[in-house]
Coordinates of C-alpha atoms and ligand atoms in Angstrom, one line a residue:
M285 CA -16.6 15.1 2.6
R286 CA -13.7 17.2 3.9
Y287 CA -10.2 16.0 4.7
L288 CA -8.2 17.1 7.8
S289 CA -4.6 16.7 8.8
T290 CA -3.7 14.5 11.8
R291 CA -1.6 17.5 13.0
G292 CA -4.6 19.8 12.9
E293 CA -2.8 22.9 11.5
A294 CA -3.7 22.5 7.8
Q295 CA -6.8 23.8 6.1
E296 CA -9.6 21.2 5.5
R297 CA -9.9 20.3 1.9
P298 CA -12.0 18.2 -0.5
F299 CA -10.8 14.9 -2.0
C300 CA -9.6 16.1 -5.4
E301 CA -7.3 18.7 -3.7
I302 CA -5.5 16.1 -1.5
L303 CA -5.5 13.5 -4.3
L304 CA -2.3 14.8 -5.9
E305 CA -0.5 15.6 -2.6
G306 CA 1.7 13.7 -0.1
L307 CA 2.0 15.1 3.4
A308 CA -0.3 17.9 4.6
P309 CA 1.6 21.3 4.9
D310 CA 1.8 20.9 8.7
G311 CA 3.6 17.5 8.3
G312 CA 0.5 15.4 9.1
L313 CA -1.4 12.9 7.1
Y314 CA -4.9 13.6 5.6
L315 CA -7.9 11.7 6.9
P316 CA -11.6 12.2 6.3
E317 CA -13.3 14.4 8.9
S318 CA -15.4 11.3 9.9
Y319 CA -15.8 7.7 8.7
P320 CA -19.2 7.0 7.1
R321 CA -21.0 4.2 9.0
I322 CA -22.4 1.2 7.2
D323 CA -25.5 -0.5 8.6
A324 CA -26.8 -4.1 8.0
A325 CA -29.2 -3.0 5.3
T326 CA -26.3 -1.4 3.3
L327 CA -24.1 -4.5 3.8
A328 CA -27.0 -6.7 2.4
R329 CA -27.4 -4.3 -0.6
W330 CA -23.6 -4.5 -1.3
R331 CA -23.2 -8.2 -0.9
P332 CA -24.2 -9.2 -4.5
L333 CA -22.3 -6.4 -6.2
S334 CA -19.5 -6.9 -8.6
Y335 CA -16.1 -5.7 -7.5
P336 CA -16.2 -2.4 -9.5
D337 CA -19.7 -1.7 -8.4
L338 CA -18.7 -2.4 -4.8
A339 CA -15.7 -0.1 -5.2
Y340 CA -17.9 2.6 -6.6
E341 CA -20.2 2.4 -3.5
V342 CA -17.3 2.6 -1.0
L343 CA -15.4 5.3 -2.9
S344 CA -18.5 7.5 -3.4
L345 CA -18.9 7.8 0.4
Y346 CA -15.5 9.5 0.5
I347 CA -15.3 11.3 -2.9
D348 CA -18.0 13.9 -3.6
D349 CA -16.2 16.1 -6.0
I350 CA -16.1 13.8 -9.0
P351 CA -19.5 13.4 -10.8
A352 CA -21.0 10.0 -10.0
A353 CA -21.1 8.9 -13.6
D354 CA -17.5 9.7 -14.1
L355 CA -16.4 7.9 -10.9
R356 CA -18.4 4.8 -11.9
A357 CA -16.9 4.7 -15.4
L358 CA -13.4 5.2 -14.1
V359 CA -13.8 2.4 -11.5
R360 CA -15.3 0.0 -14.1
R361 CA -12.4 0.7 -16.5
T362 CA -9.9 0.0 -13.7
Y363 CA -11.1 -3.2 -12.2
T364 CA -11.4 -5.6 -15.2
A365 CA -10.7 -9.3 -15.6
E366 CA -8.2 -8.4 -18.3
V367 CA -6.0 -6.4 -15.9
F368 CA -6.5 -8.5 -12.8
G369 CA -6.9 -12.0 -14.3
D370 CA -10.2 -12.7 -12.7
A371 CA -13.6 -10.9 -12.7
R372 CA -13.7 -11.1 -8.9
I373 CA -10.5 -9.0 -8.9
T374 CA -9.6 -10.2 -5.4
P375 CA -10.8 -13.9 -5.3
L376 CA -10.8 -15.9 -2.1
Q377 CA -8.8 -19.1 -2.1
P378 CA -9.8 -21.5 0.7
L379 CA -6.9 -23.4 2.3
A380 CA -8.8 -25.3 5.0
P381 CA -12.2 -24.9 6.8
G382 CA -12.1 -21.4 8.4
L383 CA -8.8 -20.4 6.7
A384 CA -8.4 -18.7 3.3
L385 CA -6.1 -16.5 1.3
L386 CA -7.5 -13.2 -0.1
R387 CA -5.7 -13.1 -3.4
L388 CA -4.7 -9.5 -4.1
S389 CA -1.7 -10.1 -6.4
N390 CA -3.0 -10.9 -9.9
G391 CA -2.5 -7.4 -11.2
P392 CA 0.2 -6.4 -13.8
T393 CA 3.1 -6.5 -11.3
L394 CA 2.1 -9.5 -9.3
A395 CA 1.7 -7.6 -5.9
F396 CA -1.2 -6.2 -4.0
K397 CA -0.1 -2.6 -4.6
D398 CA -1.6 -2.8 -8.1
V399 CA -5.1 -2.8 -6.7
A400 CA -4.7 0.7 -5.3
M401 CA -2.1 2.0 -7.8
Q402 CA -4.2 1.2 -10.9
L403 CA -7.0 3.2 -9.5
L404 CA -4.6 6.0 -8.6
G405 CA -3.4 6.2 -12.2
A406 CA -7.0 6.6 -13.4
L407 CA -7.8 9.2 -10.8
F408 CA -4.6 11.2 -11.5
E409 CA -5.2 11.2 -15.3
Y410 CA -8.9 12.3 -14.8
Q411 CA -8.1 15.1 -12.3
L412 CA -5.0 16.4 -14.3
G413 CA -7.2 16.4 -17.4
R414 CA -9.8 18.5 -15.6
L415 CA -7.2 20.9 -14.4
K416 CA -5.4 20.9 -17.7
Q417 CA -2.2 20.3 -15.8
E418 CA 0.7 17.9 -16.0
L419 CA 2.4 16.0 -13.2
N420 CA 6.0 14.6 -13.0
I421 CA 6.0 11.7 -10.5
L422 CA 9.3 11.3 -8.7
G423 CA 9.8 8.2 -6.6
A424 CA 12.4 5.9 -5.1
T425 CA 11.8 2.2 -5.0
S426 CA 13.5 -1.0 -3.9
G427 CA 11.0 -3.1 -5.8
D428 CA 7.2 -3.4 -5.6
T429 CA 6.1 0.3 -5.3
G430 CA 8.1 1.5 -8.3
S431 CA 6.9 -1.2 -10.6
A432 CA 3.2 -0.9 -9.5
A433 CA 3.5 2.9 -10.1
E434 CA 5.0 2.5 -13.5
Y435 CA 2.4 0.0 -14.7
A436 CA -0.4 2.2 -13.3
M437 CA 0.9 5.4 -15.0
R438 CA 2.3 4.0 -18.3
G439 CA 0.8 5.7 -21.3
R440 CA -1.3 8.1 -19.2
R441 CA -1.9 11.6 -20.5
G442 CA -0.3 14.4 -18.6
I443 CA 1.9 12.1 -16.4
R444 CA 5.6 11.3 -16.5
V445 CA 7.3 8.9 -14.0
F446 CA 10.9 9.3 -12.9
M447 CA 11.6 6.3 -10.8
L448 CA 14.9 5.9 -8.9
S449 CA 16.2 2.5 -7.9
P450 CA 19.5 1.3 -6.5
H451 CA 21.6 0.2 -9.5
G452 CA 21.9 -3.6 -9.7
R453 CA 20.2 -4.2 -6.3
M454 CA 16.7 -5.2 -7.2
S455 CA 15.8 -8.8 -7.9
P456 CA 16.3 -9.8 -11.6
F457 CA 12.6 -10.2 -12.0
Q458 CA 11.8 -6.8 -10.5
Q459 CA 14.5 -5.1 -12.8
A460 CA 13.1 -6.9 -15.8
Q461 CA 9.6 -5.8 -14.9
M462 CA 10.4 -2.1 -14.7
F463 CA 13.2 -1.8 -17.3
S464 CA 11.3 -3.5 -20.0
L465 CA 8.6 -0.9 -20.2
A466 CA 8.8 1.0 -23.5
D467 CA 6.3 3.8 -22.8
P468 CA 7.9 7.2 -23.4
N469 CA 6.4 8.7 -20.2
I470 CA 8.3 6.2 -18.0
H471 CA 11.9 7.0 -17.0
N472 CA 13.9 4.4 -15.0
L473 CA 16.9 6.0 -13.3
A474 CA 19.3 3.4 -11.9
I475 CA 21.3 5.2 -9.2
E476 CA 24.8 4.2 -8.2
G477 CA 24.0 3.7 -4.6
V478 CA 21.6 2.0 -2.1
F479 CA 17.9 2.6 -1.6
D480 CA 18.5 5.2 1.1
D481 CA 20.6 7.3 -1.5
C482 CA 17.6 7.1 -3.9
Q483 CA 15.3 8.3 -1.1
D484 CA 17.6 11.1 -0.1
I485 CA 17.7 12.3 -3.7
V486 CA 13.9 12.4 -3.8
K487 CA 13.8 14.4 -0.6
A488 CA 16.5 16.8 -1.8
V489 CA 14.6 17.4 -5.1
S490 CA 11.3 17.8 -3.3
A491 CA 12.9 20.3 -0.8
D492 CA 13.8 22.6 -3.7
L493 CA 10.4 24.3 -3.8
D494 CA 11.2 26.4 -6.8
F495 CA 12.2 23.3 -8.9
K496 CA 9.2 21.4 -7.5
R497 CA 6.8 24.0 -8.6
R498 CA 8.4 24.7 -11.9
F499 CA 8.4 21.0 -12.9
S500 CA 5.1 20.0 -11.1
I501 CA 6.9 17.3 -9.1
G502 CA 4.5 14.9 -7.2
T503 CA 4.7 11.5 -5.5
V504 CA 2.7 8.3 -5.2
N505 CA 4.0 7.0 -1.9
S506 CA 2.1 4.9 0.6
I507 CA 0.7 7.9 2.6
N508 CA -1.5 8.9 -0.3
W509 CA -5.1 8.7 1.0
A510 CA -6.6 7.5 -2.3
R511 CA -4.3 4.5 -2.2
L512 CA -5.5 3.6 1.3
L513 CA -9.1 4.2 0.3
A514 CA -8.8 1.8 -2.7
Q515 CA -7.6 -0.9 -0.3
V516 CA -10.7 -0.6 2.0
V517 CA -12.8 -2.1 -0.8
Y518 CA -11.2 -5.5 -0.8
Y519 CA -11.9 -6.0 3.0
F520 CA -15.5 -5.8 2.0
A521 CA -15.1 -8.0 -1.0
G522 CA -13.2 -10.6 1.1
Y523 CA -15.8 -10.5 3.8
F524 CA -18.7 -11.1 1.4
Q525 CA -16.9 -14.1 -0.2
A526 CA -16.1 -15.7 3.2
T527 CA -19.6 -15.3 4.7
T528 CA -23.2 -15.9 3.9
R529 CA -24.8 -13.6 6.5
D530 CA -24.2 -10.0 7.2
D531 CA -23.6 -10.4 10.9
E532 CA -20.9 -13.0 10.8
V533 CA -17.5 -12.0 12.2
V534 CA -14.3 -12.5 10.3
D535 CA -10.6 -11.9 11.3
F536 CA -7.9 -10.8 8.9
T537 CA -4.1 -11.2 9.0
V538 CA -2.1 -8.6 7.1
P539 CA 1.6 -8.8 6.2
S540 CA 2.7 -5.2 7.2
G541 CA 5.4 -2.7 6.6
N542 CA 4.3 0.9 6.3
F543 CA 0.9 0.1 8.0
G544 CA -1.0 1.1 4.8
N545 CA -2.7 -2.2 4.0
V546 CA -3.8 -2.9 7.6
C547 CA -4.8 0.7 8.2
A548 CA -7.4 0.2 5.4
G549 CA -8.7 -2.7 7.4
H550 CA -9.0 -0.4 10.4
V551 CA -11.0 2.0 8.3
A552 CA -13.3 -0.8 7.1
R553 CA -13.8 -2.0 10.7
T554 CA -14.6 1.5 11.9
M555 CA -17.1 1.9 9.1
G556 CA -19.0 -1.1 10.5
L557 CA -17.7 -4.1 8.6
P558 CA -17.9 -7.0 11.1
I559 CA -14.2 -7.6 11.4
G560 CA -13.3 -9.1 14.7
R561 CA -9.5 -8.9 14.8
L562 CA -6.9 -7.5 12.6
A563 CA -3.6 -9.4 13.0
V564 CA -0.6 -7.3 12.1
A565 CA 2.2 -9.6 10.8
T566 CA 5.8 -8.3 10.6
N567 CA 9.1 -9.9 9.6
E568 CA 12.3 -9.5 11.7
N569 CA 11.6 -5.7 11.4
D570 CA 9.1 -5.9 14.2
V571 CA 8.4 -2.2 15.1
L572 CA 4.6 -2.8 14.8
D573 CA 4.5 -6.1 16.6
E574 CA 6.4 -4.5 19.5
F575 CA 3.9 -1.6 19.6
F576 CA 0.8 -3.9 19.7
R577 CA 2.5 -6.0 22.4
T578 CA 3.8 -3.2 24.6
G579 CA 2.3 0.1 23.7
T580 CA 5.7 1.5 22.9
Y581 CA 6.5 2.7 19.4
R582 CA 10.2 2.8 18.7
V583 CA 11.4 3.8 15.3
R584 CA 14.5 2.0 13.9
G585 CA 17.2 3.8 11.9
S586 CA 18.5 2.3 8.7
A587 CA 21.4 0.7 10.5
E588 CA 18.9 -1.2 12.7
T589 CA 16.7 -2.2 9.8
H590 CA 17.4 -5.8 8.7
E591 CA 17.5 -6.9 5.1
T592 CA 15.2 -9.9 5.0
S593 CA 13.7 -12.4 2.6
S594 CA 10.4 -10.5 2.8
P595 CA 12.1 -7.3 1.6
S596 CA 8.9 -5.2 1.0
M597 CA 8.3 -5.3 4.8
D598 CA 11.8 -4.1 5.7
I599 CA 10.9 -0.8 7.3
G600 CA 12.0 0.8 10.5
K601 CA 9.3 3.4 10.6
A602 CA 5.7 2.8 9.5
S603 CA 4.7 5.9 7.5
N604 CA 0.9 5.3 7.8
F605 CA 0.9 4.5 11.5
E606 CA 0.1 8.1 12.5
R607 CA -3.3 7.7 10.9
F608 CA -4.3 4.9 13.3
V609 CA -2.8 6.6 16.4
F610 CA -4.9 9.7 15.5
D611 CA -8.0 7.6 15.9
L612 CA -6.6 5.9 19.0
V613 CA -6.0 9.2 20.8
G614 CA -9.5 10.4 20.1
R615 CA -8.5 12.4 17.1
D616 CA -6.6 14.9 19.2
P617 CA -4.2 16.8 16.9
A618 CA -2.3 18.3 19.8
R619 CA -1.5 14.8 21.1
I620 CA -0.4 13.7 17.6
R621 CA 1.9 16.7 17.4
A622 CA 3.4 15.8 20.8
L623 CA 3.8 12.1 19.8
F624 CA 4.9 12.3 16.2
G625 CA 6.1 15.9 15.8
D626 CA 8.1 16.0 19.1
A627 CA 8.7 12.6 20.6
V628 CA 9.4 10.6 17.5
A629 CA 11.6 13.4 16.1
R630 CA 13.4 13.9 19.5
D631 CA 13.5 10.5 21.2
G632 CA 12.8 8.2 18.2
G633 CA 9.5 7.0 19.7
F634 CA 6.9 7.1 22.4
T635 CA 4.9 5.1 24.9
L636 CA 1.1 5.4 25.1
D637 CA -0.2 6.8 28.4
A638 CA -2.5 4.6 30.6
A639 CA -5.8 5.9 29.2
E640 CA -4.6 5.4 25.6
A641 CA -3.3 1.9 26.4
A642 CA -6.6 1.0 27.9
R643 CA -8.4 2.0 24.7
L644 CA -6.1 0.0 22.4
P645 CA -7.8 -3.4 22.8
G646 CA -11.1 -1.9 21.6
F647 CA -9.5 -1.5 18.2
G648 CA -9.2 -5.2 17.6
F649 CA -5.5 -5.4 16.8
V650 CA -3.3 -8.4 17.6
S651 CA 0.2 -9.0 16.2
G652 CA 3.0 -11.4 15.5
R653 CA 6.4 -11.7 14.0
S654 CA 8.0 -14.1 11.6
T655 CA 11.7 -14.9 10.8
H656 CA 13.5 -16.3 7.7
A657 CA 13.2 -19.8 9.2
D658 CA 9.5 -19.3 9.9
R659 CA 9.0 -18.1 6.4
L660 CA 10.6 -21.1 4.7
A661 CA 8.8 -23.5 7.0
T662 CA 5.4 -21.8 6.3
I663 CA 6.0 -21.8 2.5
R664 CA 6.8 -25.6 2.8
H665 CA 3.9 -26.3 5.1
C666 CA 1.3 -24.4 2.9
R667 CA 2.5 -26.3 -0.2
Q668 CA 2.4 -29.7 1.6
Q669 CA -0.8 -29.2 3.5
H670 CA -2.9 -27.2 1.1
G671 CA -1.1 -27.6 -2.3
V672 CA -0.7 -23.8 -2.6
L673 CA 2.6 -22.0 -3.2
I674 CA 2.8 -18.6 -1.4
D675 CA 5.3 -15.8 -1.5
P676 CA 7.6 -14.9 1.5
H677 CA 5.4 -11.9 2.6
T678 CA 2.2 -13.9 2.5
A679 CA 4.1 -16.6 4.4
D680 CA 4.8 -14.1 7.2
G681 CA 1.1 -13.5 7.3
L682 CA 0.1 -17.1 7.3
K683 CA 2.6 -17.9 10.1
V684 CA 0.9 -15.3 12.3
A685 CA -2.6 -16.3 11.2
L686 CA -2.0 -19.9 12.3
E687 CA -1.0 -18.6 15.8
R688 CA -3.9 -16.2 16.0
R689 CA -6.8 -18.3 14.6
R690 CA -9.9 -18.5 16.7
A691 CA -12.4 -21.4 16.7
G692 CA -15.5 -20.5 14.8
V693 CA -14.2 -17.3 13.2
P694 CA -13.0 -17.4 9.6
M695 CA -9.4 -16.1 9.2
L696 CA -8.5 -14.4 5.9
V697 CA -4.8 -13.9 5.1
L698 CA -4.1 -11.1 2.7
E699 CA -1.8 -12.4 -0.1
T700 CA 0.5 -9.5 -0.9
A701 CA 2.6 -10.9 -3.8
L702 CA 3.0 -13.9 -6.0
P703 CA 5.9 -16.3 -5.4
A704 CA 7.3 -15.7 -9.0
K705 CA 8.6 -12.4 -7.8
F706 CA 10.9 -14.0 -5.1
E707 CA 12.4 -17.0 -6.9
A708 CA 15.4 -17.5 -4.7
T709 CA 13.5 -17.7 -1.4
I710 CA 10.9 -20.1 -2.9
A711 CA 13.6 -22.3 -4.3
E712 CA 15.3 -22.4 -0.9
A713 CA 12.0 -23.4 0.7
V714 CA 10.7 -26.0 -1.6
G715 CA 13.6 -26.9 -3.9
F716 CA 12.2 -25.7 -7.2
A717 CA 11.5 -22.3 -8.9
P718 CA 8.0 -20.9 -8.7
P719 CA 5.9 -21.0 -11.9
R720 CA 5.8 -17.9 -14.0
P721 CA 2.3 -16.4 -14.5
P722 CA 1.2 -16.2 -18.2
G723 CA 2.7 -13.1 -19.9
T724 CA 5.8 -12.9 -17.7
E725 CA 7.7 -15.9 -19.2
G726 CA 10.1 -14.0 -21.4
L727 CA 10.4 -10.9 -19.3
E728 CA 14.2 -11.1 -18.8
Q729 CA 14.8 -11.3 -22.6
L730 CA 13.0 -8.1 -23.5
P731 CA 15.1 -5.0 -24.3
R732 CA 15.7 -2.7 -21.3
R733 CA 15.4 1.0 -21.0
F734 CA 17.2 2.7 -18.0
E735 CA 19.7 5.4 -17.4
V736 CA 22.5 5.0 -14.9
L737 CA 23.2 8.1 -12.9
P738 CA 25.5 8.9 -9.9
A739 CA 23.8 9.4 -6.5
D740 CA 23.6 13.2 -7.1
A741 CA 20.4 15.2 -6.8
Q742 CA 21.8 17.8 -9.3
R743 CA 22.2 15.2 -12.0
V744 CA 18.7 13.9 -11.3
K745 CA 17.3 17.4 -11.6
R746 CA 19.1 18.0 -14.8
Y747 CA 17.7 14.7 -16.2
I748 CA 14.2 15.7 -15.3
A749 CA 14.5 19.1 -16.8
D750 CA 15.9 17.7 -20.0
H751 CA 13.0 15.2 -20.3
C752 CA 10.1 17.6 -19.6
A753 CA 8.7 19.6 -22.4
A754 CA 8.6 22.6 -20.0
Ligands
PLP113 C1 4.2 -3.1 0.3 C2 4.2 -4.5 0.6 C3 3.8 -5.0 2.0 C4 3.6 -4.0 3.1 O1 2.4 -3.3 3.0 P1 2.2 -1.9 3.9 O2 0.9 -1.4 3.3 O3 3.4 -1.1 3.7 O4 2.0 -2.4 5.3 C5 3.8 -6.3 2.2 N1 4.0 -7.2 1.2 C6 4.3 -6.8 -0.1 C7 4.6 -7.9 -1.1 C8 4.4 -5.5 -0.4 O5 4.7 -5.1 -1.6

């Protein structure tokens, strides 16, 4: 399997070469040259498999430069009941007939990003070991991504993490989660500024190509293909739990921000998994809902991006969206350069032409939007009707799922975090604090390790240089 760039001007490369990279050199995103197709016989063969064995089957269609025995061992070490709290890894929780949550948030940081990030950590360690190289991961986080990355990379050979976060602006639980890690390869840098300042520093450091090369700087952001690929697996796992036959159709609703999670659903559907519709749920930051309603993609700047009570979906620009549009425009890299290279950069967006708009319904997407009031009402409703407490992001999903349900078609809502991470909003909705999962009760009392630095790329570079055995 070779990987190509959506912008068509980068060399095609095997999986292990794109594994450690972000954007392609031409500014595009990597995608497989084609999607393997799954027939009914394969679905039937996969149905009884355990999660790690299913993951192996899916991954091995896309990864042909890691020996099979190594890939299988790596996947089995990653997806364990010890790490994910349940041997099913992503168990289905029925709410009502034809309506269920696919529970993705029982990993170490209580959000779905663990499912992909834990695999990424294992793949990185494996590949760096083969190359006898080291990697210094530099990232910016406002919450879920940073903690998932740190818990996936802690203690791994050949890897250091330098994670920038806005000083004092993460939720108390998120701060405790990240800052309590004692592993010497994890560095928390609390930046005196906002999230955008952190992101600007990451960009500035990465733009210094000499520094980047000298200190082997890499990233783990949401455009990494291996992360998206790992997420494809749970659409299959959810489908098998929700059905008994291999021709039943199932719909999914996905709380969305950067379009990574739901793009994995698009890949699963393209492979032949009988997904009817993919409902894209947004919060007040409704770039994606607007696109699927109107065919117009209009990026929002940071001034136009709202701070909401489902903060992990507060994005003005969906970094994985280009992957889907590439498939929508018939995988035409010239058209992608015109839309994303030119129109988005110049005009802040684009509108599909008539032929593209006519193709859009064939991809099965529908969409919806949720507000703070909807979120609170849905958390309350889910608790009263079904006895299940959900987090604010999952509530955005459930709100849209209830609008988009179809008679006779099971609707699976992807749970993207546990309520314990968002205490204040849960208390506002139901009047009490969410329960703490086992192992997180005393988190805030643990000693903390972090360094406060000014919003200055030079200071961050110096910190990295001082903490690398270069
Ligand atoms: C990251 C995140 C999302 C958004 O997922 P995308 O892949 O960016 O669309 C939704 N909910 C939670 C809790 C998240 O952490």
